[in-house]
Amino acid sequence: MSFVSMYDAGKIYSCVAKCNINIHQVNHRLFGQFCITLKQFQHVIREDYSDEFLKDFIYNLKKYRFKMCSSPRPYNDPSIISPSDMQNLSKYLFNIENIFPGYASKAKEVFVMLKRLASLGDNPLLEFLISFSKTFDLKNSALLLKEPGSDLCLTLSQYPVLAGLKIIAYPELRGSECFQRILIIGPNYWFPDFIFDSPRSEEIHIIKYDWLNNYWKNEPNFVGAVKNLCYLKENEQQKQPDKNMHVSSNEEIYVDGNEFIGEIDWEKVSKEYIRNIHKIEYQTESVMSKFILLEGDYCVYLEDSDAAGVLVLYFFHNKPRIIRVANSKLTPEMYILLRTSGGGDYIIEVADRIMGKEAENLRQLQKHWKSLFCKKVRYNGTSETSKILKGFGSERANEVNVRNWMSERNIKPNSYIDFQAIMKLIGEEKMTDKYWENARKIEVCHRRAGFIIRKLLLKKVLESDLTLLHNAEKIDFELEQAGGGSMTAFRVKFISQEPFEIPSSRLGVVNYIGREGKYG
Amino acid sequence: MVFLKDMNDKALYYGITSGWKKLPECAKYFLKLGMALTGYLSLDRRLILGLTVPTRAYAASLIATGITIQRTKQEIIPNQKKKDYWDVVPGAQFIKQLIGEVKIKEFITKTQHECIILGHVNNLEAEIQGETFAVISPDKNIAEGLLQDIIRARRFLKEGEGYRSEVFPVTLPEAPKIQNNETPLFVIFDGPIGFLKWRDYWQESNWILILDRTENVSSFFESASIINQRYIQKRLERDEKYNDLQPVPQGIELIIFEEKR
């Protein structure tokens, strides 16, 4: 929570006292028909909705509908609908035609409309903004979007009249900054109530398609409030004069701004993911974790424990700060910092510097037992080696761990007993303590190196320009040194209530669950 | 009810780069609310006040200031000796303007638990210690000071100095301990976290809960719901006595009631 000065507090209360909410409605014949047809299609297939093809097909169409209702981008914006998306949808359509011939004609109808929309370069929301800017000065004004993206800034930068508009996400309206006007795209129920009952402007303009209704709750938080909150009343609706036509005056479509979060079956996603990693890491230690959905369709598992924590980036007096917050205290909208690539070779370089003159000897001794061990494993095979090691007293020798212990990245087994078994295997039992101590020294230096790199990365974060953080899905921070690793600030979108059991090695690993993978 | 009776409240200012600016109405309201609350205290009942606000800024610190002003006014002994350390006390004229001819030595050396504030310490410190306030008389005499001069929060004083209030972070693993296990007159929960964690430790104190609507996460609703349940189940039927409270400024939602101790 950032500090608000007395001056800013005065401005905020002045905004609350004077705020007017104006509604502006737009329409588009084809997009309106697309939305209605999609709604009808959803209704027709409701009994078979659990089918994967239908679900995915509908999901993609709804996502397009939502993106188009919530941002002033042209209908053919490739970041929303690309030729490859259309190709995928036509594959779904092909499958639907074969599996559910009864639904084929409606599916085709909606697909054809989408195809036509994807060839149009206009958008009434964008047109409204341009015409609005001719009447009202947009200096010191903000455009609030449900899902702002940096690519939208690029789209709007083509229109000099919109240059004064600052694109924001709703968390930015929690602080002290007040605007001359706030323009909001989409109905009020897409945004938290505070946007309207604790406004950061004296003038709010809601711009939405006319088939999307606002839903005002107007309920006090306290049942017996002595003086109720003076709720803001919306001004008479201002409809954009038609070239627009109304799709159907009685039709109303409820587009859930959170549906792309709500519709994901976390348990299923999580279990599927866990099943896949258990195929590879079936014998490793597992921990209870929470599934965290991050902005931009990324996710991460964090340990479900009060003791475990994560770094959170926040602003105090408009300056970024980093604090450690217990995983159990994480809430949506926080910005968390996660390692998205390790220190890699740079860790070795820094660790060698910490070891100083000893580095060469320590590394050579380590290399010696590792190469002997690798030879033995190659000769016996991993399965047989694990059996032999168990015979020598190892407690955790399994194929996965044997492979890990062979790796250069792994310095030594955690347990001395397992290490002793390896030494027996390679015929160096008498040297066990010496090799153990040697590996322990390397491990300590690597840990210190990791800590130094982490500090460098955090310094990098604090020195970076974070003003765009609210608009970006994520921001990457990388060290200049090759292999220096990177950290990424993500906004938390959703936290699962249910804990999931996952291999401990997967804790904190960022995964992409959207269309294009980058991490994990 | 005493609402800054003996002071022209239009003369309250805060510092800006270029000089002084009049205190906004919301700030005056919080100050007066704190003063007014002391008039409702009773031995067999305790007061519960809930507020939802568009920003939490200054609500807790000004209510605490109002409480301290009014409570200290009750201690004033008239006809005191003229020379009483006034010159050596920081913000002395500011204190004098807001409270009156208080026994200054006693004021700065005597410890009294008027209120504790549970909240974000950095923000509270910036409000209590960082922002300058002033009472400017018609002849342009400026008596400036900090909220700390009045509320004397222990955390921001030197060891051994007398204090009137305490500020605690809500991040502590355990409920904060008050010296000699005394019961503070008021506990101000500046945000829902402290309220949800530790309200049961101060069942004997009067409660003030401040909820910032821009932080409407689950803890916000949980706290409001606890207040609502208590209002429904434990409220003593004396709502009409609060009719003389100042009208609530736009954007503030307020609930006030009493429970049996």
JSON list of N, CA and C in Angstrom, two decimals, chain B residues 192-193 195-196 211 215-224:
[
{"chain": "B", "resi": 192, "resn": "PRO", "atom": "N", "xyz": [-7.96, -4.11, 7.77]},
{"chain": "B", "resi": 192, "resn": "PRO", "atom": "CA", "xyz": [-8.63, -5.30, 8.32]},
{"chain": "B", "resi": 192, "resn": "PRO", "atom": "C", "xyz": [-7.71, -6.33, 8.98]},
{"chain": "B", "resi": 193, "resn": "ILE", "atom": "N", "xyz": [-6.42, -6.32, 8.61]},
{"chain": "B", "resi": 193, "resn": "ILE", "atom": "CA", "xyz": [-5.55, -7.42, 9.05]},
{"chain": "B", "resi": 193, "resn": "ILE", "atom": "C", "xyz": [-5.43, -7.46, 10.58]},
{"chain": "B", "resi": 195, "resn": "PHE", "atom": "N", "xyz": [-7.34, -6.21, 12.75]},
{"chain": "B", "resi": 195, "resn": "PHE", "atom": "CA", "xyz": [-8.65, -6.49, 13.34]},
{"chain": "B", "resi": 195, "resn": "PHE", "atom": "C", "xyz": [-8.92, -8.00, 13.35]},
{"chain": "B", "resi": 196, "resn": "LEU", "atom": "N", "xyz": [-8.66, -8.63, 12.22]},
{"chain": "B", "resi": 196, "resn": "LEU", "atom": "CA", "xyz": [-8.92, -10.07, 12.14]},
{"chain": "B", "resi": 196, "resn": "LEU", "atom": "C", "xyz": [-7.97, -10.87, 13.03]},
{"chain": "B", "resi": 211, "resn": "LEU", "atom": "N", "xyz": [-11.62, 0.78, 7.16]},
{"chain": "B", "resi": 211, "resn": "LEU", "atom": "CA", "xyz": [-11.48, -0.09, 5.99]},
{"chain": "B", "resi": 211, "resn": "LEU", "atom": "C", "xyz": [-11.39, 0.78, 4.73]},
{"chain": "B", "resi": 215, "resn": "GLU", "atom": "N", "xyz": [-9.05, -1.53, -1.05]},
{"chain": "B", "resi": 215, "resn": "GLU", "atom": "CA", "xyz": [-8.43, -2.82, -0.67]},
{"chain": "B", "resi": 215, "resn": "GLU", "atom": "C", "xyz": [-9.52, -3.85, -0.40]},
{"chain": "B", "resi": 216, "resn": "ASN", "atom": "N", "xyz": [-10.54, -3.85, -1.25]},
{"chain": "B", "resi": 216, "resn": "ASN", "atom": "CA", "xyz": [-11.68, -4.72, -0.94]},
{"chain": "B", "resi": 216, "resn": "ASN", "atom": "C", "xyz": [-11.39, -6.18, -1.26]},
{"chain": "B", "resi": 217, "resn": "VAL", "atom": "N", "xyz": [-10.42, -6.71, -0.55]},
{"chain": "B", "resi": 217, "resn": "VAL", "atom": "CA", "xyz": [-10.12, -8.14, -0.65]},
{"chain": "B", "resi": 217, "resn": "VAL", "atom": "C", "xyz": [-10.95, -8.87, 0.40]},
{"chain": "B", "resi": 218, "resn": "SER", "atom": "N", "xyz": [-10.74, -10.17, 0.49]},
{"chain": "B", "resi": 218, "resn": "SER", "atom": "CA", "xyz": [-11.61, -10.95, 1.38]},
{"chain": "B", "resi": 218, "resn": "SER", "atom": "C", "xyz": [-11.55, -10.47, 2.83]},
{"chain": "B", "resi": 219, "resn": "SER", "atom": "N", "xyz": [-10.35, -10.01, 3.28]},
{"chain": "B", "resi": 219, "resn": "SER", "atom": "CA", "xyz": [-10.25, -9.57, 4.68]},
{"chain": "B", "resi": 219, "resn": "SER", "atom": "C", "xyz": [-11.12, -8.33, 4.94]},
{"chain": "B", "resi": 220, "resn": "PHE", "atom": "N", "xyz": [-11.32, -7.51, 3.92]},
{"chain": "B", "resi": 220, "resn": "PHE", "atom": "CA", "xyz": [-12.19, -6.34, 4.04]},
{"chain": "B", "resi": 220, "resn": "PHE", "atom": "C", "xyz": [-13.62, -6.81, 4.36]},
{"chain": "B", "resi": 221, "resn": "PHE", "atom": "N", "xyz": [-14.11, -7.75, 3.55]},
{"chain": "B", "resi": 221, "resn": "PHE", "atom": "CA", "xyz": [-15.49, -8.21, 3.72]},
{"chain": "B", "resi": 221, "resn": "PHE", "atom": "C", "xyz": [-15.66, -9.01, 5.02]},
{"chain": "B", "resi": 222, "resn": "GLU", "atom": "N", "xyz": [-14.62, -9.76, 5.36]},
{"chain": "B", "resi": 222, "resn": "GLU", "atom": "CA", "xyz": [-14.68, -10.55, 6.59]},
{"chain": "B", "resi": 222, "resn": "GLU", "atom": "C", "xyz": [-14.80, -9.61, 7.80]},
{"chain": "B", "resi": 223, "resn": "SER", "atom": "N", "xyz": [-14.01, -8.54, 7.79]},
{"chain": "B", "resi": 223, "resn": "SER", "atom": "CA", "xyz": [-14.04, -7.59, 8.91]},
{"chain": "B", "resi": 223, "resn": "SER", "atom": "C", "xyz": [-15.39, -6.89, 8.98]},
{"chain": "B", "resi": 224, "resn": "ALA", "atom": "N", "xyz": [-15.89, -6.44, 7.81]},
{"chain": "B", "resi": 224, "resn": "ALA", "atom": "CA", "xyz": [-17.19, -5.75, 7.79]},
{"chain": "B", "resi": 224, "resn": "ALA", "atom": "C", "xyz": [-18.27, -6.70, 8.29]}
]
